[in-house]
PDB file of C-alpha atoms in Angstrom:
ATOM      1  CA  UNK Y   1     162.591  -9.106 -18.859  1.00 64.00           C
ATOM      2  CA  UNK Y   2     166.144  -6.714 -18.061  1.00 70.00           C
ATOM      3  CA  UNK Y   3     165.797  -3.822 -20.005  1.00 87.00           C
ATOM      4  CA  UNK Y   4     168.832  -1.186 -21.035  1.00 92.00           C
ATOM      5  CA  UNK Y   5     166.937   1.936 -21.941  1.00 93.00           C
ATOM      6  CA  UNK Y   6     168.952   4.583 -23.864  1.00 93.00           C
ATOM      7  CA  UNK Y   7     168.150   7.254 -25.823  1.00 85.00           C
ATOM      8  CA  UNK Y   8     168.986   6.708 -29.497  1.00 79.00           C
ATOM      9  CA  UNK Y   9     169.582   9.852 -30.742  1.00 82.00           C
ATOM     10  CA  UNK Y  10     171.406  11.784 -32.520  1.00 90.00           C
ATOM     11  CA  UNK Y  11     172.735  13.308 -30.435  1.00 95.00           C
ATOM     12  CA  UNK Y  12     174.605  16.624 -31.739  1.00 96.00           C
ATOM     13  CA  UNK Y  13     177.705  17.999 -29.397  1.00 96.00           C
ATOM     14  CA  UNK Y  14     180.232  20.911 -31.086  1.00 97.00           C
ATOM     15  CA  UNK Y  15     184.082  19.228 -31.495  1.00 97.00           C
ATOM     16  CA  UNK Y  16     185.380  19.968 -27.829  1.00 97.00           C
ATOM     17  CA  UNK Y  17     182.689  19.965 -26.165  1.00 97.00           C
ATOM     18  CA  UNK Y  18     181.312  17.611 -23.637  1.00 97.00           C
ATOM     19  CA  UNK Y  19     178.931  14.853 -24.924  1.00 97.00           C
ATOM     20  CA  UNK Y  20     176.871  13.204 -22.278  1.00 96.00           C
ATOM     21  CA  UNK Y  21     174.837   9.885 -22.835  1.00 97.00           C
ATOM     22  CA  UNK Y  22     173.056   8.382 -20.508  1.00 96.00           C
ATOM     23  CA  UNK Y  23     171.536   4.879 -19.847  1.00 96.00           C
ATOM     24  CA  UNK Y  24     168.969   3.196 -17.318  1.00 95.00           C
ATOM     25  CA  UNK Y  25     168.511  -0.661 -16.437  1.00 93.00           C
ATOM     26  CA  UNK Y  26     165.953  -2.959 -15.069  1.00 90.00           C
ATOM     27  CA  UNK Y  27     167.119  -5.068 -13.203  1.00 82.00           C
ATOM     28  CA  UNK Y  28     168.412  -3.926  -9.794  1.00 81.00           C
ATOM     29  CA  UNK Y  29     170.866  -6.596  -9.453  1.00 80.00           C
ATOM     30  CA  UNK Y  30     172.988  -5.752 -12.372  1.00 81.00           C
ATOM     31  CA  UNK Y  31     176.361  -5.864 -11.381  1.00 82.00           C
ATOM     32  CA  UNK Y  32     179.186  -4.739 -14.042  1.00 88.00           C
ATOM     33  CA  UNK Y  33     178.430  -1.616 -16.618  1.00 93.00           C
ATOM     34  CA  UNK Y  34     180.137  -1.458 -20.189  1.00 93.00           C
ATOM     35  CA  UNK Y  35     180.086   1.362 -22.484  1.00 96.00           C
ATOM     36  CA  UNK Y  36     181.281   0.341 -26.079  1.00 95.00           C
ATOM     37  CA  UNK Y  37     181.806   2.267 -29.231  1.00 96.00           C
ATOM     38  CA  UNK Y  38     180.339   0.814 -32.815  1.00 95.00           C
ATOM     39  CA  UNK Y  39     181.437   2.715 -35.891  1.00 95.00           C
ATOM     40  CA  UNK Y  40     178.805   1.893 -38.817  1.00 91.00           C
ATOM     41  CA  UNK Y  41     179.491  -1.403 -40.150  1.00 90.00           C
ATOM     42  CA  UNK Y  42     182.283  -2.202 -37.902  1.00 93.00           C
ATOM     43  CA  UNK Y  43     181.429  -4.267 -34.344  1.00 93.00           C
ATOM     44  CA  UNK Y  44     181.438  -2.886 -30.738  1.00 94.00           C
ATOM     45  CA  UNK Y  45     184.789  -2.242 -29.259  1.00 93.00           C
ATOM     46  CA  UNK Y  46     184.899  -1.636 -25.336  1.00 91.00           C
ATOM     47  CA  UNK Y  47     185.353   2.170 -23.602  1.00 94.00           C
ATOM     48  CA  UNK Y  48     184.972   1.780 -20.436  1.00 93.00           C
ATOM     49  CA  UNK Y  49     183.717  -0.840 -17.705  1.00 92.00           C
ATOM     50  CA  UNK Y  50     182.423   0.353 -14.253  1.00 94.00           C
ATOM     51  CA  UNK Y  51     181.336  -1.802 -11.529  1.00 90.00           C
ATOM     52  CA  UNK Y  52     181.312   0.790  -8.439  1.00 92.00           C
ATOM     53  CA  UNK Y  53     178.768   3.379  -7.660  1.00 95.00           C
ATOM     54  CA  UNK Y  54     180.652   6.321  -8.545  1.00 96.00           C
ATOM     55  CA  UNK Y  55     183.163   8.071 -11.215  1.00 96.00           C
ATOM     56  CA  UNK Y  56     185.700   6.017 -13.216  1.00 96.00           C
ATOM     57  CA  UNK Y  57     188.047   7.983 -15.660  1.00 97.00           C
ATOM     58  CA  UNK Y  58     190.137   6.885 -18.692  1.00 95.00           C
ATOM     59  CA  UNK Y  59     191.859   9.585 -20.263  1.00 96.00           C
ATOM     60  CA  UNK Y  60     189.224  11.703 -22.227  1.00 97.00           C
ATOM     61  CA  UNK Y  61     186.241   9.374 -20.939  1.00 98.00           C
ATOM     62  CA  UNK Y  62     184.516   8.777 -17.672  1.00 98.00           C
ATOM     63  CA  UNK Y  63     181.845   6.677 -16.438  1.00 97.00           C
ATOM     64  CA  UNK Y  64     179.414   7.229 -13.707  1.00 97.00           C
ATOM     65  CA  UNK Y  65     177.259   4.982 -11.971  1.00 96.00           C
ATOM     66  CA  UNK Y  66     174.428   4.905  -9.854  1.00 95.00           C
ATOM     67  CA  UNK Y  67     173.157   1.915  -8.698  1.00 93.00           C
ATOM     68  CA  UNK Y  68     170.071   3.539  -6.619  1.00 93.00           C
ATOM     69  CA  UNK Y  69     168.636   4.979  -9.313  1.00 94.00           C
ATOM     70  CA  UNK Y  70     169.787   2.019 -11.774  1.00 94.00           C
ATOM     71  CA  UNK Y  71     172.165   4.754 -13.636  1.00 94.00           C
ATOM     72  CA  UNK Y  72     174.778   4.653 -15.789  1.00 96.00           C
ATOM     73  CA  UNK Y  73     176.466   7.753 -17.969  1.00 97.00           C
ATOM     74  CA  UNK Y  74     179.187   7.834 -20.315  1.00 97.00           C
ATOM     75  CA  UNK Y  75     181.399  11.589 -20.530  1.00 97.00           C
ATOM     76  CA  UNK Y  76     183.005  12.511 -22.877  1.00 97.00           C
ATOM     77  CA  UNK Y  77     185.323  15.537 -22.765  1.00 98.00           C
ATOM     78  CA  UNK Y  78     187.148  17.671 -25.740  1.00 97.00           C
ATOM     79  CA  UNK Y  79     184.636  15.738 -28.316  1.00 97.00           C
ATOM     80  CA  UNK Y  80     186.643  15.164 -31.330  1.00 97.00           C
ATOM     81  CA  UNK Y  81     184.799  14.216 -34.887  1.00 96.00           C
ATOM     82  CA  UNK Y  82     186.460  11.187 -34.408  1.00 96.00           C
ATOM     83  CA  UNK Y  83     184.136  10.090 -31.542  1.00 97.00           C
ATOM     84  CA  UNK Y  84     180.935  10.487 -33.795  1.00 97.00           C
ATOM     85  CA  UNK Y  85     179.939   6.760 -33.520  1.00 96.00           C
ATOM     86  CA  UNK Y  86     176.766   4.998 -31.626  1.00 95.00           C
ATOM     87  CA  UNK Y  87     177.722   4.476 -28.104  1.00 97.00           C
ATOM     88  CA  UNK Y  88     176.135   1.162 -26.697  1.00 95.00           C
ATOM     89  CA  UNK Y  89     175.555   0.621 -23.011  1.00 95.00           C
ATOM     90  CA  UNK Y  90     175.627  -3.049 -21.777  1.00 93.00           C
ATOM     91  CA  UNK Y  91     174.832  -4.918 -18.346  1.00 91.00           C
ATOM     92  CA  UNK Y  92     175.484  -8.212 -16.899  1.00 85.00           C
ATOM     93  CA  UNK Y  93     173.697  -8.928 -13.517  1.00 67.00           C
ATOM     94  CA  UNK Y  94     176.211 -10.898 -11.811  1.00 60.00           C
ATOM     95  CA  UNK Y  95     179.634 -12.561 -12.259  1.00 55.00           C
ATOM     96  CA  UNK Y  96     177.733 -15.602 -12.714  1.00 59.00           C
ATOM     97  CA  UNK Y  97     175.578 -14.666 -15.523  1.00 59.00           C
ATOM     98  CA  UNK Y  98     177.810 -13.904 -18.170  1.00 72.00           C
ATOM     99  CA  UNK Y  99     175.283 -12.718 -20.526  1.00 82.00           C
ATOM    100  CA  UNK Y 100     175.250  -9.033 -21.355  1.00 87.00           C
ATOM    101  CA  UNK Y 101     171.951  -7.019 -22.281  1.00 88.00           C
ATOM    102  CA  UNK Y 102     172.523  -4.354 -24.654  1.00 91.00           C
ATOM    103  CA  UNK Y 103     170.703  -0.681 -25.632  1.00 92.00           C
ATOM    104  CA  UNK Y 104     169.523   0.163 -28.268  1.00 90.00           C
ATOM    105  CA  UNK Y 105     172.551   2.554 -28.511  1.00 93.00           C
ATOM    106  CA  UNK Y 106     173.131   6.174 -28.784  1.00 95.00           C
ATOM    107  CA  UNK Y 107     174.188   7.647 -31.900  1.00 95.00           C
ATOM    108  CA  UNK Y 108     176.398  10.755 -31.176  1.00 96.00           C
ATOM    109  CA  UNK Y 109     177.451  13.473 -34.285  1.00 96.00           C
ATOM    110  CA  UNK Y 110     180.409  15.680 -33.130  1.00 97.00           C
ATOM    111  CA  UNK Y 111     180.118  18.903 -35.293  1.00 96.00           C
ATOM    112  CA  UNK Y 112     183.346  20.346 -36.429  1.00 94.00           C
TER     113      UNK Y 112
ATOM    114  CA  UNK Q   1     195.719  -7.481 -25.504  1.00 69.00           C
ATOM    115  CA  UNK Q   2     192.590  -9.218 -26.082  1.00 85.00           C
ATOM    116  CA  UNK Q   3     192.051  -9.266 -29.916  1.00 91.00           C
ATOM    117  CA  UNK Q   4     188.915 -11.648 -31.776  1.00 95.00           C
ATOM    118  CA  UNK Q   5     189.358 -12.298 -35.358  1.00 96.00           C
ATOM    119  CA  UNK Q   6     186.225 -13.577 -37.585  1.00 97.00           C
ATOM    120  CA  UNK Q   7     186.266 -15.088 -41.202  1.00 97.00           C
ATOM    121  CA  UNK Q   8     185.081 -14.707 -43.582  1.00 97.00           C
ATOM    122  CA  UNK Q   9     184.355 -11.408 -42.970  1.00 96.00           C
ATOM    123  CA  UNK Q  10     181.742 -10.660 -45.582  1.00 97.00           C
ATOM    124  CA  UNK Q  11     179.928 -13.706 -47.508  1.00 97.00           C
ATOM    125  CA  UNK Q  12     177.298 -13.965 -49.939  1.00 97.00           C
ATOM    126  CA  UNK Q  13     175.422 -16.992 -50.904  1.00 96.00           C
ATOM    127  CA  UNK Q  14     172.348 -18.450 -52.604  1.00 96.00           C
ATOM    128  CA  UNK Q  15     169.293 -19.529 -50.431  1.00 97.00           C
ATOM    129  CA  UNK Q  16     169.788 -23.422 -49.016  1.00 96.00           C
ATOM    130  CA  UNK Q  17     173.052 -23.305 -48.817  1.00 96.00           C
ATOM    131  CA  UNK Q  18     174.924 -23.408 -45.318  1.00 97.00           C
ATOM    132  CA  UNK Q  19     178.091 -20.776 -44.471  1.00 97.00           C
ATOM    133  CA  UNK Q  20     180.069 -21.452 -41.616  1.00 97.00           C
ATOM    134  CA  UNK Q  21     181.815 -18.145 -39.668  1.00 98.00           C
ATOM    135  CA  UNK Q  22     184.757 -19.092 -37.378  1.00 97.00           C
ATOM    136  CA  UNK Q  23     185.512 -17.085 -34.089  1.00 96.00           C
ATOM    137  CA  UNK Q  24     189.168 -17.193 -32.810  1.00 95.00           C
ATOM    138  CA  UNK Q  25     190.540 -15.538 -30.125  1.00 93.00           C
ATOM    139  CA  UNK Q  26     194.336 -14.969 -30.790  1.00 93.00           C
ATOM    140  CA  UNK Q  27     195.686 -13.598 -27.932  1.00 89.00           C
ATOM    141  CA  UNK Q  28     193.812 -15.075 -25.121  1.00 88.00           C
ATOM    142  CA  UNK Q  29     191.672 -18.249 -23.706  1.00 88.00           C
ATOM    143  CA  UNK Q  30     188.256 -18.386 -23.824  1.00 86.00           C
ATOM    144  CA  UNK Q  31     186.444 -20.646 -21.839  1.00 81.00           C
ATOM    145  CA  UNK Q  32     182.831 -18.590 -23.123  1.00 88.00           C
ATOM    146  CA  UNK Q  33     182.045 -17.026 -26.537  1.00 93.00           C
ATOM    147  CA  UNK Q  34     178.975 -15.549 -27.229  1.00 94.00           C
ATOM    148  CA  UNK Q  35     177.623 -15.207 -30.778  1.00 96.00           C
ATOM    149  CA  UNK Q  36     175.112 -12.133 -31.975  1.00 96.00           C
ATOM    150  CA  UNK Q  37     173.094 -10.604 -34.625  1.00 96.00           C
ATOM    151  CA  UNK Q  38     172.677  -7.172 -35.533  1.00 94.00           C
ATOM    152  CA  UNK Q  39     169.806  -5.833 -38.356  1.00 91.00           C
ATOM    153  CA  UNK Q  40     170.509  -2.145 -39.613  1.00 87.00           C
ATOM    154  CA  UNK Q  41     170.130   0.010 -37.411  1.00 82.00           C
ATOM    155  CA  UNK Q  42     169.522  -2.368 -34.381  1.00 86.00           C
ATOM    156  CA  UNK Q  43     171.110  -3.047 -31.501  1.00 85.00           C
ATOM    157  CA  UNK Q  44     172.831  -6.277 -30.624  1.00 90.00           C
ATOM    158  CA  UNK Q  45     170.896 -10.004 -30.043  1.00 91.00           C
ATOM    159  CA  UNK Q  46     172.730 -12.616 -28.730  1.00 92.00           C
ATOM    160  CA  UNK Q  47     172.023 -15.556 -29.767  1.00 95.00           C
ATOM    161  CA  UNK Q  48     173.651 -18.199 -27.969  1.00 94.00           C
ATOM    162  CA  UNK Q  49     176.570 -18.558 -25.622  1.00 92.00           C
ATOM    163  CA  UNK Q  50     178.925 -21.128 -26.466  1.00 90.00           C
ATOM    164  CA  UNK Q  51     181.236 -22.996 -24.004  1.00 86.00           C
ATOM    165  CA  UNK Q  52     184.158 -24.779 -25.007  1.00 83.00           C
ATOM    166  CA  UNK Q  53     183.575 -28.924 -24.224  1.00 82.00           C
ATOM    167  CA  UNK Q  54     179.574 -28.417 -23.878  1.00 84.00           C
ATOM    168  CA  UNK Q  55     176.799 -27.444 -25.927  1.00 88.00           C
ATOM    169  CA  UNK Q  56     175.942 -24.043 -26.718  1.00 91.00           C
ATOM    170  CA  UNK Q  57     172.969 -22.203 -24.618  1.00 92.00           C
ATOM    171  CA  UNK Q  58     170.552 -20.839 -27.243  1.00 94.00           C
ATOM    172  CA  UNK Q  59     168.573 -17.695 -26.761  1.00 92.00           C
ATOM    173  CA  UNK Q  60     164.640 -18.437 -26.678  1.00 92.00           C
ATOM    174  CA  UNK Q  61     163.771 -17.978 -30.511  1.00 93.00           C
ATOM    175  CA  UNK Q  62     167.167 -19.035 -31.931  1.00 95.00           C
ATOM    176  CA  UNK Q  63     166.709 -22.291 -34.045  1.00 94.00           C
ATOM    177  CA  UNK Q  64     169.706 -24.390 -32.816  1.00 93.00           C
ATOM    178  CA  UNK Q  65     169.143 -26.867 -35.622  1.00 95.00           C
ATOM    179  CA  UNK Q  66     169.389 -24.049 -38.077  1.00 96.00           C
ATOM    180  CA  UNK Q  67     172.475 -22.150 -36.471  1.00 97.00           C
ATOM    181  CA  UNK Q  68     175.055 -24.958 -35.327  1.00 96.00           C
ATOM    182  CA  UNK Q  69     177.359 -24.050 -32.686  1.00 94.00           C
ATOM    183  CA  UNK Q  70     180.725 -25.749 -32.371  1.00 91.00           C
ATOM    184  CA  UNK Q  71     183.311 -24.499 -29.691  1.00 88.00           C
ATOM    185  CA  UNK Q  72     186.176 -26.997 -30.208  1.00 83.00           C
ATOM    186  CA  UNK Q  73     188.781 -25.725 -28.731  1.00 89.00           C
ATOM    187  CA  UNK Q  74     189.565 -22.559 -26.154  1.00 88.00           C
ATOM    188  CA  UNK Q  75     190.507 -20.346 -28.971  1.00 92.00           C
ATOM    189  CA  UNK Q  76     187.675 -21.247 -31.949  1.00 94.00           C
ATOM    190  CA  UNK Q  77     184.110 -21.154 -31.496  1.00 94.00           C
ATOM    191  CA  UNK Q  78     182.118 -21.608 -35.140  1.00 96.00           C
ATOM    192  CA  UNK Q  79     178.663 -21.037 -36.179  1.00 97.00           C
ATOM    193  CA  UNK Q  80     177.162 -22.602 -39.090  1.00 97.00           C
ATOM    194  CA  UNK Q  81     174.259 -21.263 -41.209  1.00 97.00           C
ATOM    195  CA  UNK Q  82     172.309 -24.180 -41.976  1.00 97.00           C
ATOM    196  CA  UNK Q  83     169.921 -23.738 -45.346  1.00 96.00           C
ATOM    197  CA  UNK Q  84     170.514 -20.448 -45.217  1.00 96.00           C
ATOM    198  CA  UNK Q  85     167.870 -18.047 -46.208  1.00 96.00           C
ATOM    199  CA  UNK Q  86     166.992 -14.186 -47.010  1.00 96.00           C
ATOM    200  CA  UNK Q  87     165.637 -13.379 -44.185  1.00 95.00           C
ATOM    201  CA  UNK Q  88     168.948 -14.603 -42.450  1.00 96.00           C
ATOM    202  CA  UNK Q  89     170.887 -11.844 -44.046  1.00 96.00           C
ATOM    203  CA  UNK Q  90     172.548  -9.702 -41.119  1.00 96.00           C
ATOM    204  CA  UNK Q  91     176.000  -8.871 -39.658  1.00 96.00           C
ATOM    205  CA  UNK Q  92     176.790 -11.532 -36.924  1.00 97.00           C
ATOM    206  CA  UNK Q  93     179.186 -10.763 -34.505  1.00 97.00           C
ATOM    207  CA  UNK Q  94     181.203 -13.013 -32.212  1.00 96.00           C
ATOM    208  CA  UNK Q  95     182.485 -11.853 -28.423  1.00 95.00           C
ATOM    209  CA  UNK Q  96     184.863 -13.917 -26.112  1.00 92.00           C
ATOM    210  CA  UNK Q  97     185.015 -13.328 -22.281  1.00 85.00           C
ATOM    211  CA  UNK Q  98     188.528 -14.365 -21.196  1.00 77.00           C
ATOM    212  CA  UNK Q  99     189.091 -17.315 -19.090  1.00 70.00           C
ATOM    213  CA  UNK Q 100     191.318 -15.677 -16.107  1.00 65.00           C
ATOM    214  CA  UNK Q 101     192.276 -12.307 -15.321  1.00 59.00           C
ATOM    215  CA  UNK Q 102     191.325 -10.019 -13.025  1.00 57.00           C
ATOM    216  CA  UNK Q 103     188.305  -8.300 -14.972  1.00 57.00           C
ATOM    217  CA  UNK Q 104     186.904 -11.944 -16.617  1.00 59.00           C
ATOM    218  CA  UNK Q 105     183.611 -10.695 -17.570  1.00 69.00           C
ATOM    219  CA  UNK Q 106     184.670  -8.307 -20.190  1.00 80.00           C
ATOM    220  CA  UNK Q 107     183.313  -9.473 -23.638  1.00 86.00           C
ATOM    221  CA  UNK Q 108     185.532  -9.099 -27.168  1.00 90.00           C
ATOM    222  CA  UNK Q 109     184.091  -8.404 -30.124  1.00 94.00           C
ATOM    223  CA  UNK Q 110     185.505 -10.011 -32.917  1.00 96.00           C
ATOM    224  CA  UNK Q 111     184.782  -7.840 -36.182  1.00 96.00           C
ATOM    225  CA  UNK Q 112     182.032  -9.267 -37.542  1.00 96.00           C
ATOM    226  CA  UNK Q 113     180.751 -10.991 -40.673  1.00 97.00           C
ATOM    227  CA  UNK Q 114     178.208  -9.529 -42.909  1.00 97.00           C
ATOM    228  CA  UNK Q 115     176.003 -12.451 -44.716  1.00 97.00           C
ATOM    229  CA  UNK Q 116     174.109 -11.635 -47.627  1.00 97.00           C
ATOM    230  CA  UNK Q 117     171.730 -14.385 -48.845  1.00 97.00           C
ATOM    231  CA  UNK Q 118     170.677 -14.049 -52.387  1.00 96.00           C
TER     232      UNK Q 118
END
């Protein structure tokens, strides 16, 4: 059974700040990383994917992975009150599988 | 861009009737979709993947006689509520993975439908 372990939260970060969440997997053979964004009631839209051990930055977000210790974080710097949302961490295990396995999600409150 | 429309996108029937949610991607092939559920306050279950031409893959526990999957074409992908009851109230969302592109494995969510069965 692939797990996606995340913490659910809430987590509480001041506006422009740095909010950190943070995700763990299962299965060692998990190959591409997605972070998405879910606003209540809406669906997921995608942040960021990362497929490399290492840093990957878009603009005010960056993604780290570590595939030794099955690791994956999400960064986010200058928190704006627009980013209060629950972040959702997602794995596929390998091109082949195209079936993601979602957390539970992270929900994140920037205070103004 | 890579943009997944859903209709309708909220619906409300009476038990044992059927509602059928389409999934188009406008922009873009897809060769896979993938439909979900989410309950309040849950995280995302898929249910089944559906590939255009073939039969949908169900997820263990997903009735496929009770939620029909029809992927007719490489832009529409519907699922139909059959009989629908209470406890089938819940936002379902549809994804697409494009068919070519560099990054193919990327999923789309579509923006959901919210069912409400009476």
């Amino acid at each position: 059974q692939k797990e996606v372990e995340q913490n659910s939260g809430p987590l509480s970060v001041p506006e422009g700040a740095i909010a950190s969440l943070n995700c763990t997997y299962s299965d060692r053979v998990s190959q591409s990383f997605f972070w998405y964004r879910q606003y209540s009631g809406k669906s997921p839209e995608l942040i960021m994917s990362i497929y490399s051990n290492g840093d990957k930055e878009d603009g005010r977000f960056t993604a780290q992975l570590n595939k030794a210790s099955q690791y994956v974080s999400l960064l986010i710097r200058d928190s704006q009150p627009s980013d209060s949302a629950t972040y959702l961490c997602a794995v596929n295990d390998d091109f082949g599988n195209e079936k993601l396995t979602f957390g539970t999600g992270t929900r994140l409150t920037i205070i103004p | 861009g890579a943009v997944v429309s859903q209709h309708p996108s909220r619906v409300i029937c009476k038990s044992g009737t059927s509602v059928k949610i389409e999934c188009r991607s406008l922009d873009f092939q897809a060769t896979t979709m993938f439909w979900y559920r989410q309950f309040p306050k849950k995280s995302l279950m898929l249910m089944a993947t559906s590939n255009e031409g073939s039969k949908a893959t169900y997820e263990q526990g997903v009735e496929k006689d009770k939620f029909l999957i029809n992927h007719a074409s490489l832009t529409l992908s519907t699922l139909t509520v059959t009989s629908a009851h209470p406890e089938d109230s819940s936002f379902y969302i549809c994804s697409a993975r494009k068919s070519s592109g560099p990054v193919s494995d990327e999923q789309f969510f579509g923006p959901g439908t919210r069912l409400t069965v009476l």
